[in-house]
Amino acid sequence: MQLEFFGAAGEVTGSCHILRVAGRQLLLDCGLVQGGRDAAERNRQPFPFEASSIDAVVLSHAHVDHCGRLPLLVKRGFRGPIYTNAACADLVPILLRDSAYLLLKETERANRDQPSENHVQPLFDLEDVARTLRLVQRMAYDRPTEVLPGVTVRVRDAGHILGSSSVELSLEDNGVRRTLVFSGDLGQYDTPILKDPHRFESADLVLMESTYGNRRHRGREDTERELGGIIDQAARDGGNILIPAFAIGRSQELLYLLAKHYGAWRVDRWKIFLDSPMAIAASHVYWKHPDRYDEETSRLRTGFRGMPPLPNLVLSESAEESRAINNLRGGAIVIAGSGMANGGRILHHLRHNLERPECHVIIVGFQAPGTLGRRLVDREPEVFIHGRRVRCASQIHTLGGLSAHGDQADLLRWYDSFRPRPPVYLVHGEVAVAEALADKLRALGAQADVSRPGLVVDLAKMPSTARH
Ligand SMILES: [Zn+2]
C-alpha cells in the first residue's frame, strides 16, 4: 500500500499522484504542467509508470493542470475507468478539447520555421480526447463506490470550481486498512455560487494543496467593494475593463458578482462581454447544475427566474463578434481567456487597450511565472503581444480575494476538522509556500511534510489514526 508523488509535488501544476494497493495502480489526477519555458518539454516526457499498467484514475476536478494529460495517458495505452463527479464530467470535454486545439496551434508554431525532419507532433489530438471521454465514469457526491478491489472512493465537495472534489479513499490490502484524503484544490469558504468545502473528520494520511499556503486573501466583502470601486473609476475614466479569466470558475463568479451588485454598481452603464466560446460552454454547464449552488446563489437565480441573471450580457461566440469589441473605446467589460493571458482572445483585447491609460485590467486569479498575466501583475513597463511591443499604460488591479483557491486561513480551517491529527503531505504549491503552510500545520500538532517527485510513502507502515 504505497503512495508515490509525481506531479504538483513542489510546484503548482501537473497534479498526479500514484497509489498502489493490493497489486493495482491508481492515479489521482493526471494534469498538464503549465507555465515556464520547459512546460511543453516536461509534458512530453515519459511517465514514471507504464500507462497500460494503470488500472483506474480518480479525477478531482476539470482544470487542465489536473486532467490535461489524461488524453496522453490514453494515447500511451491506458484503458481503465476515469472516475469523477458528474458536474466535473460535464466540464472535462470542454477543457480537453480546448487543450487539444491549443496544443495543435502550439505545434504548428513550433514547426513553422523548422525543416520537416524536426517537426514535432501535438501531445495529443481530438481523437485521443474522444477516446478519453469514453472512459469517464460519473460519480455522485458523498456516495462510496468501489473502483478497484480494495479501493473505495467517495468524492466530496471542495468548493473550488463546479464539480470539484476532495477524494476520500478507503484502502484495504492484506488485512491492512487505511483512509487517505486527497484535498484536490480547495476553494475559499463563502465563495460565490458554490457550497463550502466538505468537513472531514478522520483520515490516516492527508494530501493537501498549498497554492496560497503563505497568503491571506482580502476578505470577501472588501474584495467586492474594491471591484465595485474599479468599475466606478473605469466608468469615470471612460475606458474599457479587461478581465483575463479562466473559462471555468472565475468567469461565472464575475458574472454572478455583476448580477448581485447590478443596481449598486450601476452595471446597466456597461455592456458585458463573455468573450470566450469555452467560458460560454462552461457557463451553460454551471447554469444546468443549480443543485450545486449555495443558498445565496439559489435565491438570486429564483429572483431572476433562471440563469444568467444579467440583461446586458453578450455571449460572443464567433471570432468576428470578438474582433468587433475592439471598436469600442469605452463602456465594455470584457471577460476573456486565457486566465493567465498566455493565449486566447484576451491577447487582442490587451493589444488594443493596454496602451490607453483610461483602460483598466483586473487580474482575478493565480498568474504562473513566465506568463503575460504575471508580467502585468509585476508592472513591467512594456510587454510583447503577438510579437509586438506594447507599452503598459492601463491601470492594472490585482483582486486576490476572487481566487478559486482558499488562502492560508481557509487551508488551516479545512485541516482543522480532522481529529486526531493525521499526518499531511503538502502538494500543489511552490516549495517555499508549502513550507510556510507546513510550519502552521505543525503548530496545530500535525506532522507535516512537503512532497517531492519520486517520494514514496508506505501507508501500511504508518500508524493508523482513522476510525475505519
Ligand atoms: Zn484547480
Coordinates of C-alpha atoms in Angstrom, one line a residue, residues 27-411:
L27 CA -3.8 7.7 -10.3
L28 CA -5.1 10.7 -8.5
D29 CA -5.3 13.2 -11.3
C30 CA -3.2 13.4 -14.5
G31 CA -2.7 17.1 -15.2
L32 CA -0.6 19.2 -17.5
V33 CA 2.4 21.1 -16.4
Q34 CA 1.8 24.8 -17.2
G35 CA 3.8 28.0 -17.2
G36 CA 7.6 28.2 -17.6
R37 CA 9.6 27.7 -20.7
D38 CA 10.1 23.9 -20.2
A39 CA 6.4 23.0 -19.7
A40 CA 5.9 21.6 -23.2
E41 CA 9.1 19.5 -22.9
R42 CA 8.2 18.2 -19.5
N43 CA 4.7 17.2 -20.6
R44 CA 6.2 15.1 -23.4
Q45 CA 8.5 13.1 -21.1
P46 CA 7.6 9.5 -20.3
F47 CA 5.5 8.8 -17.2
P48 CA 7.4 7.1 -14.4
F49 CA 5.0 4.1 -14.9
E50 CA 3.6 2.1 -17.9
A51 CA 0.4 3.9 -18.9
S52 CA -1.2 0.5 -19.7
S53 CA -0.4 -0.7 -16.1
I54 CA -2.6 1.9 -14.5
D55 CA -6.0 0.3 -13.5
A56 CA -8.0 3.4 -12.9
V57 CA -7.9 7.2 -12.4
V58 CA -9.8 9.4 -10.0
L59 CA -10.0 12.9 -11.1
S60 CA -10.5 15.7 -8.6
H61 CA -11.7 18.4 -11.0
A62 CA -11.7 19.7 -14.5
H63 CA -8.8 22.2 -14.5
V64 CA -6.2 21.1 -17.1
D65 CA -3.4 21.1 -14.5
H66 CA -5.4 18.1 -13.1
C67 CA -7.0 16.4 -16.1
G68 CA -4.9 17.7 -19.1
R69 CA -2.6 14.7 -19.5
L70 CA -5.4 12.1 -19.4
P71 CA -5.5 12.0 -23.3
L72 CA -1.8 11.4 -23.3
L73 CA -2.2 8.6 -20.8
V74 CA -4.8 7.1 -23.1
K75 CA -2.6 7.6 -26.2
R76 CA 0.2 5.7 -24.3
G77 CA -2.1 2.8 -23.5
F78 CA -4.3 3.5 -20.5
R79 CA -7.7 1.8 -20.9
G80 CA -9.2 1.9 -17.4
P81 CA -12.1 3.9 -16.0
I82 CA -11.7 7.6 -15.1
Y83 CA -13.9 8.3 -12.1
T84 CA -15.1 11.8 -11.3
N85 CA -18.1 13.8 -10.1
A86 CA -20.9 14.2 -12.6
A87 CA -20.7 18.0 -13.0
C88 CA -16.9 17.7 -13.5
A89 CA -17.6 15.1 -16.2
D90 CA -19.7 17.8 -18.0
L91 CA -16.8 20.2 -17.9
V92 CA -14.0 17.9 -18.8
P93 CA -14.9 17.7 -22.5
I94 CA -14.8 21.5 -22.8
L95 CA -11.4 21.7 -21.3
L96 CA -9.8 18.8 -23.0
R97 CA -11.0 19.8 -26.5
D98 CA -9.7 23.3 -25.9
S99 CA -6.3 21.8 -24.8
A100 CA -6.1 19.7 -27.9
Y101 CA -6.7 22.8 -30.0
L102 CA -4.1 24.8 -28.1
L103 CA -1.6 22.0 -28.4
L104 CA -2.2 21.8 -32.2
K105 CA -1.6 25.6 -32.5
E106 CA 1.5 25.4 -30.4
T107 CA 2.9 22.6 -32.5
E108 CA 2.2 24.5 -35.7
R109 CA 4.0 27.5 -34.4
A110 CA 7.0 25.4 -33.3
N111 CA 7.1 23.6 -36.7
R112 CA 6.8 26.8 -38.8
D113 CA 10.5 27.5 -39.2
Q114 CA 11.8 24.0 -38.9
P115 CA 12.7 21.5 -41.6
S116 CA 10.2 18.7 -41.8
E117 CA 12.5 16.1 -40.2
N118 CA 12.5 18.3 -37.0
H119 CA 8.7 18.6 -36.9
V120 CA 7.0 17.6 -33.6
Q121 CA 3.5 16.1 -33.2
P122 CA 1.0 17.6 -30.8
L123 CA 1.0 16.0 -27.4
F124 CA -2.5 14.6 -28.2
D125 CA -5.3 15.3 -30.6
L126 CA -9.1 15.4 -30.6
E127 CA -9.3 11.7 -31.3
D128 CA -7.3 11.0 -28.1
V129 CA -9.7 13.3 -26.3
A130 CA -12.7 11.4 -27.7
R131 CA -11.2 8.0 -26.5
T132 CA -10.5 9.6 -23.1
L133 CA -14.1 10.9 -22.7
R134 CA -15.5 7.4 -23.3
L135 CA -13.6 6.2 -20.2
V136 CA -15.2 8.7 -17.8
Q137 CA -17.5 7.3 -15.1
R138 CA -19.8 9.8 -13.3
M139 CA -20.0 9.8 -9.5
A140 CA -22.4 11.5 -7.2
Y141 CA -21.0 13.4 -4.2
D142 CA -20.9 11.6 -0.9
R143 CA -21.7 8.1 -2.2
P144 CA -18.9 5.4 -1.7
T145 CA -18.0 3.5 -4.9
E146 CA -15.6 0.5 -5.1
V147 CA -13.4 1.5 -8.0
L148 CA -10.9 -1.4 -7.7
P149 CA -10.7 -4.4 -5.3
G150 CA -9.5 -2.9 -2.1
V151 CA -10.2 0.7 -3.1
T152 CA -13.4 2.5 -2.3
V153 CA -13.7 6.1 -3.3
R154 CA -16.0 8.9 -2.1
V155 CA -15.9 12.3 -3.7
R156 CA -16.8 15.3 -1.6
D157 CA -17.4 19.0 -2.3
A158 CA -14.2 21.0 -2.5
G159 CA -15.8 24.4 -3.2
H160 CA -13.1 25.2 -5.9
I161 CA -15.0 25.1 -9.2
L162 CA -18.2 23.4 -10.2
G163 CA -17.8 19.6 -9.8
S164 CA -14.6 19.9 -7.8
S165 CA -13.9 17.2 -5.3
S166 CA -11.8 16.2 -2.4
V167 CA -11.3 12.5 -2.7
E168 CA -11.7 10.1 0.2
L169 CA -10.1 6.7 -0.4
S170 CA -10.7 3.7 1.8
L171 CA -8.0 1.2 1.1
E172 CA -7.6 -2.4 2.1
D173 CA -4.6 -4.6 1.3
N174 CA -3.8 -7.9 3.1
G175 CA -6.0 -7.1 6.0
V176 CA -4.5 -3.6 6.5
R177 CA -7.0 -0.8 6.2
R178 CA -6.1 2.9 5.7
T179 CA -8.0 6.0 4.8
L180 CA -6.4 8.6 2.5
V181 CA -7.9 12.0 1.9
F182 CA -6.7 14.0 -1.1
S183 CA -7.9 17.6 -0.8
G184 CA -7.8 18.3 -4.5
D185 CA -7.9 22.1 -5.0
L186 CA -9.8 23.7 -2.2
G187 CA -12.0 26.8 -2.6
Q188 CA -12.4 29.7 -0.3
Y189 CA -15.2 29.4 2.3
D190 CA -18.2 31.5 1.4
T191 CA -17.1 31.6 -2.3
P192 CA -19.8 32.8 -4.6
I193 CA -22.1 30.2 -6.2
L194 CA -20.5 27.0 -4.7
K195 CA -21.0 25.3 -1.4
D196 CA -18.2 25.3 1.1
P197 CA -15.6 22.5 1.2
H198 CA -16.6 19.3 2.9
R199 CA -15.8 18.9 6.6
F200 CA -13.8 15.7 7.0
E201 CA -13.3 14.1 10.4
S202 CA -10.8 11.3 10.1
A203 CA -8.0 10.0 7.9
D204 CA -4.7 8.2 8.2
L205 CA -3.0 10.4 5.7
V206 CA -3.9 13.7 4.1
L207 CA -2.6 15.1 0.8
M208 CA -3.3 18.7 0.8
E209 CA -3.0 21.5 -1.7
S210 CA -0.9 24.6 -0.7
T211 CA -1.2 27.0 -3.6
Y212 CA -1.7 30.0 -1.3
G213 CA -0.3 28.4 1.8
N214 CA 1.6 31.6 2.9
R215 CA -1.0 34.1 1.9
R216 CA -4.1 35.8 3.3
H217 CA -6.7 36.9 0.7
R218 CA -8.6 40.0 1.2
G219 CA -11.9 39.5 2.8
R220 CA -14.8 38.7 0.5
E221 CA -16.7 42.0 1.3
D222 CA -13.5 44.1 0.8
T223 CA -12.9 42.4 -2.5
E224 CA -16.4 43.0 -3.8
R225 CA -16.2 46.6 -2.6
E226 CA -12.9 47.0 -4.4
L227 CA -14.3 45.5 -7.6
G228 CA -17.2 47.9 -7.4
G229 CA -14.7 50.8 -6.9
I230 CA -12.7 49.8 -10.0
I231 CA -15.9 49.6 -12.1
D232 CA -16.9 53.1 -10.9
Q233 CA -13.4 54.5 -11.6
A234 CA -13.3 53.0 -15.1
A235 CA -16.8 54.5 -15.8
R236 CA -15.4 57.9 -14.9
D237 CA -12.2 57.3 -17.0
G238 CA -14.4 56.3 -20.0
G239 CA -12.3 53.3 -20.8
N240 CA -12.9 49.6 -21.1
I241 CA -12.3 47.0 -18.4
L242 CA -10.5 43.8 -19.4
I243 CA -10.5 40.8 -17.2
P244 CA -8.4 37.8 -18.2
A245 CA -10.3 35.0 -16.6
F246 CA -10.2 31.2 -16.5
A247 CA -13.2 29.9 -18.6
I248 CA -14.3 27.9 -15.7
G249 CA -15.0 29.3 -12.3
R250 CA -13.8 32.9 -12.3
S251 CA -15.9 33.8 -15.4
Q252 CA -19.1 32.6 -13.8
E253 CA -18.2 34.1 -10.5
L254 CA -17.6 37.5 -12.1
L255 CA -21.0 37.4 -13.9
Y256 CA -22.5 36.4 -10.6
L257 CA -21.0 39.4 -8.8
L258 CA -22.0 41.8 -11.5
A259 CA -25.6 40.4 -11.2
K260 CA -25.5 40.6 -7.4
H261 CA -24.5 44.3 -7.4
Y262 CA -26.3 45.2 -10.6
G263 CA -28.1 48.2 -9.0
A264 CA -25.4 49.4 -6.6
W265 CA -22.6 49.3 -9.1
R266 CA -24.8 50.7 -11.9
V267 CA -23.8 47.8 -14.1
D268 CA -26.5 48.9 -16.6
R269 CA -24.0 51.5 -17.8
W270 CA -21.9 48.7 -19.3
K271 CA -22.0 46.2 -22.0
I272 CA -20.7 42.9 -20.6
F273 CA -19.0 40.6 -23.0
L274 CA -18.3 37.0 -22.1
D275 CA -15.8 36.7 -25.0
S276 CA -14.8 33.0 -24.9
P277 CA -16.6 30.1 -26.5
M278 CA -15.2 27.9 -23.8
A279 CA -16.4 30.1 -20.9
I280 CA -19.8 30.3 -22.6
A281 CA -19.9 26.5 -22.8
A282 CA -18.7 26.2 -19.2
S283 CA -21.4 28.8 -18.1
H284 CA -24.1 26.6 -19.6
V285 CA -22.8 23.7 -17.5
Y286 CA -22.9 25.9 -14.4
W287 CA -26.4 27.0 -15.3
K288 CA -27.6 23.4 -15.6
H289 CA -26.4 22.3 -12.2
P290 CA -28.3 24.5 -9.8
D291 CA -28.3 21.7 -7.2
R292 CA -24.7 22.5 -6.6
Y293 CA -25.3 26.2 -5.7
D294 CA -25.1 27.7 -2.2
E295 CA -28.2 29.4 -0.7
E296 CA -27.4 32.9 -1.9
T297 CA -27.0 31.9 -5.5
S298 CA -30.2 29.8 -5.4
R299 CA -32.0 32.9 -4.2
L300 CA -30.5 35.1 -6.9
R301 CA -31.4 32.5 -9.5
T302 CA -35.0 32.3 -8.3
G303 CA -35.3 36.1 -8.2
F304 CA -34.2 36.3 -11.8
R305 CA -36.2 33.2 -12.8
G306 CA -33.2 31.4 -14.1
M307 CA -29.6 31.9 -15.1
P308 CA -27.7 34.0 -16.2
P309 CA -29.0 36.9 -14.2
L310 CA -27.8 39.8 -16.4
P311 CA -29.8 41.6 -19.1
N312 CA -26.8 43.3 -20.7
L313 CA -24.6 40.2 -21.1
V314 CA -23.4 39.4 -24.6
L315 CA -22.2 35.9 -25.2
S316 CA -19.7 36.5 -28.0
E317 CA -19.1 33.1 -29.7
S318 CA -17.5 33.9 -33.0
A319 CA -14.1 35.5 -33.8
E320 CA -15.9 38.3 -35.7
E321 CA -18.0 39.1 -32.7
S322 CA -14.8 39.2 -30.6
R323 CA -13.0 41.5 -33.1
A324 CA -16.0 43.8 -33.1
I325 CA -15.4 44.6 -29.4
N326 CA -12.1 46.3 -30.5
N327 CA -14.2 49.1 -32.0
L328 CA -15.5 50.0 -28.5
R329 CA -13.3 52.6 -26.9
G330 CA -15.2 52.6 -23.7
G331 CA -18.1 51.1 -21.8
A332 CA -17.2 47.5 -22.3
I333 CA -16.4 44.9 -19.6
V334 CA -14.6 42.1 -21.4
I335 CA -14.2 38.8 -19.7
A336 CA -12.0 36.6 -21.9
G337 CA -9.4 33.8 -21.7
S338 CA -6.9 32.7 -21.1
G339 CA -6.8 33.2 -17.4
M340 CA -3.1 33.9 -17.3
A341 CA -3.2 35.9 -20.6
N342 CA -0.7 33.5 -22.2
G343 CA -3.1 32.8 -25.1
G344 CA -6.7 33.3 -26.2
R345 CA -8.8 36.3 -27.1
I346 CA -7.7 38.4 -24.2
L347 CA -4.5 38.9 -26.1
H348 CA -6.0 41.0 -28.9
H349 CA -8.1 43.0 -26.3
L350 CA -4.9 43.7 -24.4
R351 CA -3.1 44.7 -27.6
H352 CA -5.8 47.2 -28.4
N353 CA -6.3 48.6 -24.8
L354 CA -3.1 48.3 -22.8
E355 CA -1.5 51.5 -24.1
R356 CA -4.6 53.5 -23.1
P357 CA -4.4 55.0 -19.6
E358 CA -8.2 55.2 -19.3
C359 CA -8.5 51.4 -19.6
H360 CA -8.4 49.0 -16.6
V361 CA -7.1 45.5 -16.4
I362 CA -8.3 43.4 -13.5
I363 CA -6.3 40.3 -12.6
V364 CA -8.5 37.8 -10.7
G365 CA -6.6 34.6 -10.5
F366 CA -3.2 33.0 -9.9
Q367 CA -0.6 34.0 -12.5
A368 CA 2.2 31.5 -13.0
P369 CA 5.8 32.8 -13.5
G370 CA 6.6 33.4 -17.2
T371 CA 3.0 34.2 -18.3
L372 CA 1.9 37.6 -19.6
G373 CA -0.5 37.9 -16.7
R374 CA 2.4 37.6 -14.3
R375 CA 4.2 40.4 -16.2
L376 CA 1.2 42.6 -15.9
V377 CA 1.0 41.9 -12.2
D378 CA 4.7 42.7 -11.8
R379 CA 4.0 46.0 -13.6
E380 CA 6.5 45.5 -16.4
P381 CA 6.5 48.8 -18.4
E382 CA 6.2 47.0 -21.7
V383 CA 5.3 43.5 -22.9
F384 CA 5.2 41.6 -26.2
I385 CA 1.9 40.5 -27.6
H386 CA 1.7 38.6 -30.9
G387 CA 5.3 39.7 -31.4
R388 CA 4.6 43.3 -31.0
R389 CA 5.9 45.6 -28.3
V390 CA 3.1 47.1 -26.2
R391 CA 3.5 49.8 -23.6
C392 CA 1.5 49.1 -20.4
A393 CA -0.3 52.4 -19.7
S394 CA -3.6 50.9 -18.4
Q395 CA -4.4 50.6 -14.8
I396 CA -3.7 47.1 -13.5
H397 CA -5.6 45.8 -10.5
T398 CA -4.9 42.5 -8.7
L399 CA -8.0 41.2 -6.9
G400 CA -6.6 38.4 -4.8
G401 CA -9.9 37.9 -3.0
L402 CA -11.5 36.3 -6.0
S403 CA -9.1 33.4 -6.1
A404 CA -10.6 29.9 -6.7
H405 CA -8.2 28.7 -4.0
G406 CA -8.5 29.1 -0.3
D407 CA -5.8 31.1 1.5
Q408 CA -3.8 30.0 4.5
A409 CA -6.7 30.5 6.9
D410 CA -9.0 28.5 4.7
L411 CA -6.5 25.7 4.3

